[in-house]
Amino acid sequence: MAPIIQSTQPWVEKYRPKQVKDVAHQEEVVRVLTNTLETGSCPHMLFYGPPGTGKTTTALAIAHQLFGPELYKSRVLELNASDDRGINVVRTKIKDFAAVAVGTNQRKNGYPCPPYKIIVLDEADSMTEDAQNALRRTMETYSKVTRFFFICNYISRIIEPLASRCAKFRFKPLTEEIMSSRILYICKEEGIYLDAEGLSTLSTISQGDLRRAITYLQSAARLFGSSISSKDLISVSGIVPAEVVEALLKACKSGNFDLANKEVNNFIAEGYPVSQMLTQLFEAIVEENDISDEQKARISKKLGEADKCLVDGADEYLQLLGVVSITIQALCNMPEGFAY
Amino acid sequence: MLWVDKYRPKTLDHVMVHSDTAQNLKKLVSEHDCPHLLFYGPSGSGKKTLIMALLRQMFGPGAEKVKVENRAWKVDAGSRSIDLELTTLSSANHIEMTPSDAGFQDRYIVQEIIKEMAKNRPIDTKGKKGFKVLVLNDVDKLSREAQHSLRRTMEKYSAYCRLILCCNSSSRVTEAIRSRCLNVRVNAPSEEQIVDVLQFIGKKEGLQLPSSFAARIAEKSNRNLRRAILSFETCRVQQYPFTDKQTISPMDWEEYVSEIASDIMKEQSPKRLFQVRGKLYELLINCIPPEIILKRLLYELLRKLDAELKHEVCHWAAYYEHRMRLGQKAIFHIEAFVAKFMSVYKSFLIATFG
C-alpha cells in the first residue's frame, strides 16, 4: 500500500500570496485594496484579465485579511464554476447568504472585520445570463450587508447591468521579469536547479500565465527530479517541439502532397496533440516573412475551421491533413475552391 | 496465451520500448507521491502496459490479481433515479473501467464511482492511510459534462484517490483536466524498436526470424506494436520456418475497404453507389468504427489518385468525418463521401478525357 505524505499540496496553492501587498504587478488593485484594509469600506468588485494573473489570489487574500481565520467561514461565500450556479442557486443559496445580517464594526484579533459579508463568484463569465440577471436586484437589496466580488476572464460575458454596479479592475499579464523572479524564488525554496535556458523556455510556453508556469515546473520536478532542463519542461507541457513544426511547414512548402501526408502520419504516431499543433502552426505562419498576407489569411481561415471541428470531436488525422492540404494550396498559389 | 499478453512487460524495469518514460515513472512513485496522471498516445503504443506496470510498482504483485465485475449503480438524479451497469476490473487497490461505455449517462458513473472509492478508504497493516487508484480508459470519448464533473471530483477527493486517465487524442480532453494531471505522452514505437521487440520474442520462442521479414512486419504494422506482434504470431501459424518472401496477410476488413475503393474508382453511378452501400453496412455491422472505415477508404483512394485530386478528396473526407461526429447515423455520411467522391472523380474524368 502506498502511503500518503503531506507534501502532496500543489505548489500553486503552496506559494499563493497570502496578503494583498504580495500580489505582483497589479499596482492599481493593490492600492485600492490596501485602502480598503485601512478604512474598511469596499465597493462591489469586478476583476477581469487572462488566467494566471492573480485574480482569485487577490480576492481570497483580501477576504482573509479582512476577517481573519475565525470569521472567514461565516463571512465569505466562495463559488466557482465547479459548483452548481444555475438560477436556482442564485435565488436560494446566494440570496440566503446575502440576506443574513452581521454585527457592527468591531475589530477582532487585529483584523478589521467590517460589517458586511463577501461573496466571491469565481469564473463568473461561465454563469448563464439568467443567473446573472437574477443577481442584479439581490446585489442592490442587500448592499448594506454584502459585497460581491466577480472574477472572470472575459468582461464582455458579464451583462452590462452587473458590470456597471462594480468597480472594475483589469489584471495585466505578468511581465517576464516578474515571472522569472517568482519562479526562481520557488526553485530556491524547493531546491530545484533550473538553468537560464529552462527559465526562458518556461516563460515562453506559459505565455504570461504564472499558474501554468508553476504547474509545469512542479510536474517536471516530479518526473525528472531536481535538475530540470528546457527539454523536460517541453515534454511535460505537451508543447510540440519547434523542429517538428518546422518539418511539417517545410513539407508543406515543398508542395508535395504525399510527402506532407507522410509527415502528418508521423506526427500522429508521435502522439502530439493536434490542437496544440494548430496553435503553433498558426504562430509559425504568422511570423514567416516569405508568405504573403493573402496566403496567411487563407491558411488562418482553415486553421480556425479545423480548430472548431476538433472541438466538436472530429478526427485529428483528417483535420490536420485538411489544414496541410490547404497550406500547400495556398503556398503554391493554387486557385481557391475546387476545380471539380 | 497470445504472445501479445505473454510478452507484455510486467514491471517498469522490463519495459523495452519506452524505457526512459518507465524509469521516470518509477522515480515518480518511489517518492510515495503520485499526482493524477494522463497518458496519451496512438493505439498500440504501450499506454496500458505502462499503466499496469506502474500499478504493480505501486502496490506490488497484488495489483495483478484482478476480478471482473459487472456492477450496477442506482443514481439519484433529482426527480428520477437512473440504473446504470458497467463492467469494471478491480483489485484491492485499484478499479479500472471505461466510463464512456455508459453513453450519455457517463457523468453519473464518474461521480458515483469516485464517491464510492472515497467512502471505502483503504488502510494498510500499519494503520497508515493510503489511496486507491482509479484507471479510466478512453477519457477522450467522455461527454463534456462528464469531463466537467470529473474535474470537480478530482479535486474534492484527491486525498483518497488518484486518477490515471488514458486516451488517444488529448485534444479532446478539456484543458481543465489536462492542467490538473501530469501529462505523459506515449509515442508509437519506431519501426526499428518494433523489429527489436519481434526479435526478442522470436528468440524467446526459439524461432528463426529473418531480419528482412521482421522489418516487413514492422512496416505493415503502421507503428502499432500490438498489431505487429499479432501478425507475427499469425505468420508463425501460417508457415514456419519463415521465408523472406512470405506474405503477411492484411486484416480482412482492410481488404474489404480496398475492394470498395477499387469499386468506386471503376464505375461512378447510382447503381454502384447502391452496391457500395451494402458493403459499408457489412463493415458497420461487424463493428468496425465508422471513422476508421472512412480513414482507410481515404488512404486507399489517395494511393490510386492523381496528385491534383488529392487535395479535394482529403478536404471532403475531413468535412464528412466532422459531420459524422455531429450527426447520428454514420452510414449517411460515409455514403455521402462516396457519392461526393464519385461526382468529383467523374467530372475530373470528363474534363480530362472528354
XYZ file of C-alpha atoms in Angstrom:
694
model
C 0.000 0.000 0.000
C 1.467 3.292 -0.997
C 1.385 5.634 1.947
C 0.408 9.240 1.607
C 2.652 12.012 2.717
C 1.654 15.538 3.378
C 3.706 17.210 0.677
C 1.104 16.471 -1.964
C -0.096 20.044 -1.904
C 0.294 21.632 -5.323
C 2.855 24.391 -5.414
C 0.285 26.677 -6.939
C -1.541 26.565 -3.603
C 1.586 26.451 -1.503
C 3.040 29.628 -2.978
C -0.172 31.543 -3.408
C 0.369 35.022 -1.915
C -1.424 35.296 1.396
C -1.522 39.079 1.550
C -2.744 41.644 -0.899
C 0.525 43.524 -0.907
C 2.381 40.430 -2.119
C 0.380 40.257 -5.322
C 2.786 41.057 -8.113
C 2.422 43.549 -10.937
C -1.151 44.783 -10.243
C -0.404 48.115 -8.502
C -3.792 49.680 -9.114
C -5.794 46.947 -7.432
C -3.335 46.618 -4.614
C -3.560 50.353 -3.890
C -7.349 50.332 -3.722
C -7.450 47.234 -1.562
C -4.830 48.454 0.877
C -7.026 51.458 1.298
C -9.956 49.148 1.968
C -7.991 47.381 4.644
C -7.428 50.683 6.454
C -10.895 52.163 6.167
C -12.968 49.018 5.920
C -15.091 50.371 3.094
C -15.285 48.402 -0.068
C -17.334 48.618 -3.284
C -18.520 45.651 -5.311
C -15.575 44.495 -7.343
C -15.126 43.014 -10.768
C -11.719 41.522 -11.574
C -11.002 40.554 -15.131
C -7.951 39.503 -17.085
C -6.191 36.490 -18.580
C -5.747 33.331 -16.492
C -2.908 33.045 -14.021
C -2.545 36.749 -13.275
C -3.697 36.673 -9.660
C -7.405 37.471 -9.701
C -8.557 34.692 -7.410
C -5.486 35.130 -5.248
C -6.273 38.802 -4.696
C -9.908 38.153 -3.860
C -9.090 35.409 -1.383
C -6.260 37.381 0.162
C -8.404 40.427 0.832
C -11.156 38.265 2.315
C -8.663 36.595 4.631
C -7.097 39.864 5.637
C -10.432 41.460 6.364
C -11.922 38.742 8.500
C -9.142 36.527 9.738
C -9.393 32.761 10.036
C -12.111 32.742 12.679
C -14.787 34.711 10.959
C -13.812 33.688 7.440
C -16.190 30.736 7.262
C -19.248 32.688 8.304
C -18.497 35.836 6.345
C -17.227 34.634 2.982
C -19.011 32.517 0.403
C -16.890 31.225 -2.422
C -18.473 29.770 -5.530
C -16.677 28.755 -8.697
C -17.651 27.105 -11.934
C -17.413 23.633 -10.477
C -20.263 24.437 -8.103
C -23.740 24.429 -9.411
C -24.608 28.042 -10.149
C -27.816 27.841 -12.038
C -30.575 30.302 -11.472
C -31.882 28.228 -8.563
C -28.679 28.578 -6.617
C -28.677 32.313 -7.161
C -32.254 32.516 -5.956
C -31.737 30.391 -2.865
C -28.178 29.886 -1.697
C -26.707 33.241 -2.669
C -29.785 35.164 -1.635
C -29.988 33.435 1.724
C -26.361 34.069 2.420
C -26.604 37.682 1.309
C -29.667 38.350 3.438
C -28.122 37.422 6.776
C -27.310 40.486 8.866
C -23.941 40.794 10.585
C -22.731 42.562 13.691
C -21.417 46.104 13.670
C -17.887 47.178 13.055
C -15.679 45.680 15.729
C -12.043 44.799 15.435
C -11.226 41.264 16.381
C -7.736 39.860 16.899
C -6.308 42.648 14.824
C -8.498 42.055 11.794
C -10.712 44.915 10.589
C -13.874 42.777 10.337
C -16.070 45.345 8.560
C -19.843 44.858 8.932
C -20.519 43.041 5.691
C -20.064 39.667 4.102
C -18.260 38.869 0.893
C -19.482 36.611 -1.875
C -16.756 35.609 -4.319
C -18.073 34.391 -7.658
C -15.118 32.869 -9.441
C -15.258 32.291 -13.197
C -18.364 34.440 -13.357
C -18.304 34.540 -17.146
C -19.495 30.947 -17.207
C -22.699 31.861 -15.376
C -25.765 31.909 -17.523
C -27.301 35.222 -18.459
C -30.436 34.343 -16.490
C -28.436 33.691 -13.370
C -26.634 36.990 -13.800
C -29.906 38.816 -14.245
C -31.257 37.248 -11.094
C -28.291 38.695 -9.227
C -28.973 42.324 -10.124
C -31.628 43.035 -7.590
C -30.008 40.880 -4.929
C -26.884 42.985 -5.171
C -28.758 46.196 -4.526
C -31.167 44.978 -1.897
C -28.512 43.589 0.358
C -25.779 46.067 -0.439
C -25.719 47.118 3.189
C -24.507 43.768 4.408
C -22.938 42.108 1.392
C -20.218 42.818 -1.156
C -19.841 40.869 -4.355
C -16.509 40.021 -5.982
C -16.857 38.863 -9.559
C -13.886 37.193 -11.204
C -13.824 36.478 -14.903
C -11.605 36.183 -17.952
C -13.842 37.969 -20.425
C -15.606 41.068 -19.248
C -17.779 41.015 -22.354
C -19.590 37.987 -20.987
C -20.729 39.801 -17.884
C -24.008 41.536 -18.523
C -23.862 45.317 -18.541
C -26.145 45.913 -15.504
C -23.856 43.820 -13.316
C -20.674 45.379 -14.645
C -21.973 48.881 -14.044
C -22.599 48.129 -10.394
C -18.988 47.194 -9.766
C -15.605 48.817 -9.605
C -13.725 47.225 -12.479
C -10.103 46.211 -12.348
C -8.130 44.793 -15.218
C -5.346 42.382 -14.360
C -2.405 42.684 -16.695
C -0.458 39.669 -17.938
C 2.744 39.290 -15.943
C 5.955 40.510 -17.491
C 8.829 38.159 -17.995
C 10.965 39.645 -15.199
C 8.284 39.296 -12.557
C 7.539 35.780 -13.616
C 11.223 34.819 -13.600
C 11.751 36.232 -10.136
C 8.758 34.309 -8.801
C 9.860 31.076 -10.474
C 13.411 31.456 -9.196
C 12.086 32.029 -5.707
C 10.112 28.793 -5.843
C 13.104 26.945 -7.276
C 15.185 28.149 -4.375
C 12.582 27.114 -1.806
C 12.140 23.662 -3.324
C 15.815 23.081 -4.031
C 15.464 22.850 -7.767
C 18.118 23.684 -10.279
C 16.824 25.474 -13.367
C 19.242 26.969 -15.872
C 18.741 30.207 -17.790
C 17.604 28.413 -20.908
C 14.982 26.490 -18.957
C 13.759 29.698 -17.388
C 13.258 31.417 -20.712
C 11.550 28.327 -22.132
C 9.223 28.312 -19.164
C 8.211 31.927 -19.708
C 7.644 31.290 -23.411
C 5.473 28.217 -23.029
C 3.401 29.615 -20.204
C 2.652 32.893 -22.019
C 2.290 35.154 -19.021
C 0.262 32.636 -17.035
C 2.080 32.178 -13.747
C -0.117 29.334 -12.584
C 0.658 27.347 -15.674
C 4.364 28.021 -15.284
C 4.332 26.753 -11.709
C 2.313 23.674 -12.656
C 4.768 22.813 -15.415
C 7.643 23.318 -13.043
C 6.141 21.007 -10.462
C 5.278 18.320 -12.995
C 8.783 18.412 -14.384
C 10.269 18.293 -10.901
C 8.184 15.261 -10.050
C 9.019 13.412 -13.197
C 12.642 14.309 -13.770
C 13.996 15.131 -10.333
C 15.578 18.299 -9.070
C 17.607 19.281 -12.114
C 15.355 20.482 -14.890
C 16.310 21.288 -18.462
C 14.225 23.101 -21.025
C 13.599 19.803 -22.832
C 11.977 18.329 -19.730
C 9.697 21.332 -19.457
C 8.624 20.998 -23.065
C 7.862 17.323 -22.607
C 5.553 17.830 -19.608
C 3.797 20.828 -21.082
C 2.596 18.973 -24.154
C 4.092 21.637 -26.404
C 5.157 20.401 -29.789
C 8.923 20.886 -30.249
C 9.785 23.656 -32.699
C 11.642 21.355 -35.072
C 8.549 19.190 -35.555
C 6.501 22.241 -36.543
C 9.256 23.316 -38.896
C 9.420 19.897 -40.507
C 5.705 19.990 -41.213
C 5.908 23.505 -42.611
C 8.808 22.501 -44.791
C 6.849 19.567 -46.136
C 4.025 21.967 -46.955
C 6.381 24.323 -48.737
C 7.667 21.517 -50.912
C 4.194 21.338 -52.436
C 4.280 17.561 -52.496
C 1.083 16.127 -51.070
C 2.435 12.637 -50.423
C 5.423 13.972 -48.555
C 3.186 16.105 -46.366
C 0.827 13.190 -45.802
C 3.716 11.111 -44.567
C 4.751 13.892 -42.230
C 1.204 14.101 -40.845
C 1.133 10.347 -40.283
C 4.388 10.576 -38.398
C 3.098 13.418 -36.320
C 0.003 11.461 -35.283
C 2.105 8.411 -34.433
C 4.290 10.534 -32.181
C 1.148 11.271 -30.205
C 1.341 15.056 -30.029
C -1.955 16.846 -29.503
C -3.191 18.268 -32.798
C -4.949 21.240 -31.196
C -1.582 22.334 -29.855
C -0.069 21.852 -33.272
C -2.654 24.131 -34.827
C -1.805 26.899 -32.363
C 1.890 26.586 -33.016
C 1.469 26.257 -36.746
C -0.541 29.453 -36.659
C 2.230 31.279 -34.814
C 4.853 29.953 -37.176
C 2.886 31.006 -40.239
C 2.084 34.482 -38.956
C 5.744 35.104 -38.240
C 7.004 33.719 -41.528
C 8.318 36.505 -43.752
C 8.159 34.994 -47.197
C 4.443 34.231 -47.102
C 2.155 36.922 -48.474
C -0.690 38.357 -46.430
C -3.240 36.770 -48.677
C -1.709 33.344 -48.236
C -1.586 33.824 -44.488
C -5.237 34.784 -44.421
C -6.193 31.737 -46.420
C -4.304 29.384 -44.115
C -5.561 31.078 -40.953
C -9.143 30.715 -42.089
C -8.666 26.977 -42.476
C -6.917 26.757 -39.115
C -9.926 28.318 -37.452
C -12.303 25.899 -39.102
C -10.172 22.911 -38.182
C -9.975 24.047 -34.579
C -13.744 24.235 -34.376
C -14.028 20.765 -35.871
C -11.578 19.380 -33.322
C -13.653 20.865 -30.516
C -16.643 19.064 -31.995
C -14.651 15.860 -31.696
C -13.613 15.315 -35.301
C -10.732 13.035 -36.172
C -7.288 14.527 -35.564
C -5.593 12.984 -38.556
C -8.164 14.098 -41.088
C -8.326 17.641 -39.749
C -4.583 18.080 -39.744
C -4.404 16.646 -43.240
C -7.057 19.133 -44.318
C -5.040 22.008 -42.891
C -1.863 20.780 -44.523
C -3.617 20.410 -47.856
C -4.918 23.997 -47.748
C -1.488 25.221 -46.682
C 0.083 23.541 -49.686
C -2.514 25.052 -51.984
C -2.005 28.496 -50.512
C 1.773 28.350 -50.629
C 1.798 27.080 -54.198
C -0.785 29.684 -55.189
C -3.264 27.168 -56.471
C -6.651 28.743 -57.182
C -9.077 28.851 -54.305
C -12.018 26.485 -54.338
C -12.023 23.171 -56.102
C -11.933 22.519 -59.804
C -14.338 19.640 -59.881
C -1.897 -17.368 -24.272
C -1.413 -14.890 -27.067
C 2.067 -13.532 -27.474
C 0.768 -10.037 -27.008
C -0.187 -10.877 -23.431
C 2.555 -13.368 -22.792
C 5.327 -10.911 -23.544
C 3.697 -7.837 -22.128
C 6.279 -6.357 -19.742
C 5.085 -6.827 -16.183
C 7.324 -4.377 -14.400
C 8.678 -0.965 -15.212
C 12.189 -2.392 -15.398
C 11.282 -4.754 -18.193
C 9.644 -2.198 -20.438
C 11.552 -2.256 -23.716
C 10.145 0.495 -25.856
C 9.622 3.436 -23.528
C 12.323 2.610 -21.055
C 13.134 6.229 -20.233
C 9.479 7.044 -19.562
C 9.283 3.938 -17.405
C 12.304 4.983 -15.384
C 10.814 8.416 -14.836
C 7.554 6.891 -13.689
C 9.441 4.682 -11.308
C 11.143 7.698 -9.835
C 7.789 9.385 -9.575
C 6.134 6.733 -7.422
C 9.241 5.905 -5.423
C 8.714 9.169 -3.563
C 5.391 7.807 -2.311
C 3.644 10.592 -4.007
C 1.673 10.295 -7.128
C -0.169 13.062 -8.902
C -3.063 12.416 -11.240
C -1.726 11.081 -14.497
C -2.882 11.426 -18.065
C -1.415 9.035 -20.616
C -1.997 9.882 -24.237
C -0.771 8.439 -27.493
C -1.902 6.427 -30.519
C -3.232 2.907 -30.038
C -0.753 0.084 -29.731
C 1.937 2.359 -28.362
C 2.015 0.846 -24.871
C -0.073 3.135 -22.681
C -1.876 0.308 -20.975
C 1.291 -1.672 -20.462
C 2.897 1.290 -18.742
C -0.142 1.803 -16.537
C -0.276 -1.834 -15.439
C 3.445 -1.878 -14.723
C 3.082 1.342 -12.777
C 0.299 -0.128 -10.648
C 2.460 -3.113 -9.915
C 5.264 -0.841 -8.914
C 2.957 0.976 -6.520
C 1.045 -1.889 -4.977
C 3.219 -4.932 -5.557
C 2.087 -8.150 -7.241
C -1.356 -7.768 -5.667
C -2.242 -5.340 -8.422
C -2.342 -8.183 -10.910
C -4.974 -10.147 -9.058
C -7.935 -8.574 -10.711
C -11.515 -9.641 -10.852
C -14.010 -8.711 -13.493
C -17.288 -7.488 -12.183
C -20.484 -6.355 -13.732
C -21.637 -3.736 -11.346
C -24.877 -1.887 -11.172
C -25.434 1.511 -9.658
C -28.565 3.330 -8.759
C -28.143 7.048 -9.077
C -30.464 9.677 -7.732
C -30.735 12.438 -10.256
C -33.199 14.897 -8.871
C -36.685 13.647 -9.587
C -35.857 10.257 -11.039
C -33.387 7.514 -10.346
C -31.201 6.033 -13.038
C -29.985 2.463 -13.247
C -26.526 2.014 -14.653
C -24.466 -1.046 -15.414
C -20.818 -1.205 -16.252
C -18.056 -3.761 -16.335
C -15.195 -2.993 -14.016
C -11.846 -4.594 -13.401
C -10.744 -4.255 -9.835
C -8.094 -5.340 -7.394
C -7.729 -4.422 -3.746
C -6.147 -1.126 -4.626
C -7.450 -0.091 -7.966
C -10.500 -0.052 -10.158
C -10.359 0.121 -13.886
C -13.232 0.998 -16.157
C -14.329 2.613 -19.378
C -16.963 5.149 -18.350
C -17.730 6.198 -21.908
C -19.451 2.824 -22.347
C -22.352 4.240 -20.394
C -23.099 6.587 -23.271
C -24.715 9.874 -22.402
C -25.035 8.913 -18.746
C -21.294 8.708 -18.235
C -21.420 11.688 -15.915
C -23.228 9.731 -13.218
C -20.776 6.863 -13.453
C -17.861 9.200 -12.940
C -19.436 10.793 -9.905
C -20.732 7.601 -8.293
C -17.560 5.556 -8.562
C -15.280 8.194 -7.210
C -17.631 8.825 -4.342
C -17.747 5.133 -3.616
C -13.990 4.880 -3.643
C -13.702 7.802 -1.314
C -16.022 6.079 1.133
C -14.017 2.865 1.366
C -10.676 4.297 2.116
C -8.021 1.599 2.327
C -5.918 1.295 5.469
C -2.798 -0.813 5.462
C -1.489 -3.029 8.238
C 0.484 -0.268 9.849
C -2.634 1.799 10.173
C -1.469 4.319 7.641
C -3.975 5.839 5.352
C -3.380 5.185 1.715
C -5.001 5.951 -1.551
C -6.738 3.994 -4.231
C -6.185 4.350 -7.909
C -8.912 4.722 -10.458
C -7.961 3.929 -14.031
C -10.268 5.440 -16.623
C -9.935 4.389 -20.241
C -10.952 6.410 -23.290
C -11.437 9.674 -21.441
C -11.437 11.451 -24.788
C -14.787 9.825 -25.513
C -16.373 11.202 -22.361
C -19.023 13.835 -22.796
C -18.321 17.445 -21.907
C -20.479 17.256 -18.774
C -18.709 14.152 -17.558
C -15.355 15.822 -18.021
C -16.520 18.861 -16.110
C -17.811 16.826 -13.200
C -14.596 14.842 -13.291
C -12.569 17.947 -12.675
C -14.546 18.807 -9.601
C -14.383 15.332 -8.122
C -10.686 15.132 -8.882
C -10.048 17.979 -6.501
C -12.612 17.077 -3.902
C -11.443 13.534 -3.299
C -7.793 13.969 -4.142
C -6.798 12.871 -0.640
C -8.096 9.353 -1.104
C -7.844 8.578 -4.735
C -5.597 9.127 -7.680
C -6.804 9.056 -11.224
C -4.928 7.548 -14.088
C -6.512 8.608 -17.339
C -5.807 7.016 -20.647
C -6.779 8.374 -24.047
C -5.820 8.510 -27.707
C -6.156 12.163 -28.504
C -5.522 14.690 -25.806
C -7.143 17.423 -27.918
C -10.491 16.052 -26.890
C -9.755 16.200 -23.174
C -10.628 19.594 -21.757
C -7.865 21.957 -20.753
C -9.156 21.922 -17.186
C -8.443 18.222 -16.796
C -5.154 18.316 -18.639
C -3.860 21.060 -16.383
C -4.686 19.042 -13.283
C -2.764 15.983 -14.408
C 0.804 15.150 -15.101
C 0.712 14.565 -18.839
C 2.652 11.621 -20.173
C 2.985 11.343 -23.915
C 3.454 7.804 -25.153
C 4.587 7.874 -28.753
C 4.232 4.975 -31.135
C 7.353 2.829 -31.268
C 9.547 3.350 -34.298
C 9.941 0.560 -36.823
C 13.392 -0.316 -35.506
C 12.016 -0.656 -31.997
C 9.272 -2.954 -33.271
C 11.871 -5.079 -35.023
C 13.811 -5.306 -31.762
C 10.739 -6.473 -29.886
C 9.909 -9.033 -32.578
C 13.461 -10.368 -32.480
C 13.222 -10.587 -28.702
C 10.014 -12.605 -28.873
C 11.425 -14.764 -31.651
C 14.435 -15.596 -29.513
C 12.282 -16.458 -26.515
C 10.093 -18.708 -28.627
C 13.136 -20.311 -30.212
C 12.277 -19.178 -33.733
C 14.484 -18.179 -36.621
C 13.317 -14.741 -37.667
C 14.993 -13.309 -40.774
C 15.619 -9.617 -40.218
C 14.168 -8.541 -43.566
C 10.943 -10.343 -42.717
C 10.775 -8.696 -39.313
C 11.288 -5.331 -40.968
C 8.393 -6.036 -43.306
C 6.066 -6.921 -40.444
C 7.086 -3.716 -38.697
C 6.453 -1.674 -41.819
C 2.999 -3.201 -42.324
C 2.008 -2.595 -38.733
C 1.827 1.190 -39.094
C 3.944 1.639 -35.963
C 1.392 -0.257 -33.914
C 3.263 -2.722 -31.720
C 0.253 -4.794 -30.757
C -0.641 -5.282 -34.351
C 2.912 -6.206 -35.260
C 3.042 -8.911 -32.595
C -0.359 -10.259 -33.576
C 0.545 -10.513 -37.234
C 3.875 -12.056 -36.296
C 2.011 -14.787 -34.452
C -0.385 -15.253 -37.350
C 2.525 -15.696 -39.723
C 4.026 -18.237 -37.365
C 0.823 -20.270 -37.535
C 0.595 -19.992 -41.298
C 4.097 -21.002 -42.219
C 7.264 -21.922 -40.393
C 10.218 -21.708 -40.963
C 9.817 -18.158 -42.187
C 10.931 -17.209 -45.648
C 11.818 -13.729 -46.819
C 9.014 -13.649 -49.345
C 6.265 -14.916 -47.062
C 3.058 -12.926 -47.416
C 1.779 -11.032 -44.440
C -1.946 -11.242 -44.684
C -3.652 -7.904 -44.135
C -6.707 -7.604 -41.936
C -9.804 -8.812 -43.723
C -11.688 -5.554 -43.197
C -8.831 -3.677 -44.775
C -9.022 -5.867 -47.823
C -12.728 -5.252 -47.910
C -12.245 -1.493 -47.812
C -9.675 -1.605 -50.558
C -12.187 -3.597 -52.596
C -14.727 -0.839 -52.047
C -12.161 1.719 -53.121
C -11.429 -0.040 -56.390
C -15.176 -0.457 -56.970
C -15.676 3.278 -56.729
C -12.734 4.010 -58.959
C -14.037 1.698 -61.668
C -17.549 2.959 -62.035
C -19.381 6.045 -60.830
C -23.102 5.512 -60.995
C -26.105 5.329 -58.692
C -26.142 1.591 -59.188
C -22.589 1.246 -57.974
C -23.349 3.512 -55.054
C -26.130 1.147 -54.073
C -23.781 -1.829 -54.161
C -21.228 0.034 -52.088
C -23.866 0.815 -49.516
C -24.360 -2.908 -48.927
C -20.660 -3.369 -48.371
C -20.463 -0.435 -45.998
C -23.297 -1.897 -43.989
C -21.433 -5.155 -43.856
C -18.431 -3.395 -42.325
C -20.525 -1.429 -39.870
C -22.428 -4.400 -38.528
C -19.098 -6.116 -37.934
C -18.317 -3.317 -35.523
C -15.612 -1.557 -37.482
C -15.768 2.038 -36.207
C -17.048 4.356 -38.945
C -14.214 6.869 -38.703
C -11.718 4.064 -39.212
C -13.567 2.938 -42.310
C -13.533 6.482 -43.654
C -9.849 6.946 -42.915
C -8.918 3.675 -44.515
C -11.051 4.467 -47.529
C -9.277 7.783 -47.890
C -5.929 6.031 -47.603
C -6.828 3.587 -50.345
C -8.191 6.316 -52.613
C -5.180 8.578 -52.108
C -2.937 5.773 -53.227
C -4.738 5.475 -56.525
C -5.453 9.106 -57.307
C -3.708 11.714 -59.396
C -1.961 14.401 -57.406
C -4.319 17.183 -58.445
C -7.358 15.434 -56.979
C -5.808 14.560 -53.649
C -6.373 17.935 -52.038
C -10.006 17.938 -52.896
C -10.638 14.393 -51.747
C -8.929 14.863 -48.405
C -10.907 18.041 -47.861
C -14.160 16.170 -48.326
C -13.054 13.310 -46.107
C -12.378 15.727 -43.270
C -15.658 17.501 -43.983
C -17.783 14.356 -43.838
C -15.973 12.922 -40.849
C -16.790 16.082 -38.938
C -20.415 15.853 -39.995
C -20.469 12.230 -38.936
C -19.387 13.264 -35.467
C -22.195 15.774 -35.232
C -24.822 13.502 -36.695
C -26.178 10.190 -35.543
C -26.140 7.668 -38.349
C -22.644 7.084 -39.650
C -23.787 5.372 -42.843
C -25.274 8.572 -44.301
C -22.037 10.410 -44.041
C -19.789 7.677 -45.347
C -22.152 7.234 -48.234
C -22.220 10.968 -48.813
C -18.450 10.908 -49.002
C -18.548 8.085 -51.534
C -21.142 9.932 -53.615
C -19.139 13.142 -53.454
C -16.019 11.329 -54.481
C -17.825 9.747 -57.433
C -19.058 13.120 -58.587
C -15.647 14.735 -58.224
C -13.893 11.888 -59.968
C -16.391 11.686 -62.784
C -16.177 15.378 -63.580
C -12.406 15.089 -63.458
C -12.524 12.240 -65.969
C -14.886 14.151 -68.268
C -12.739 17.259 -68.085
C -9.579 15.321 -68.857
C -10.682 12.785 -71.427
C -13.861 14.362 -72.741
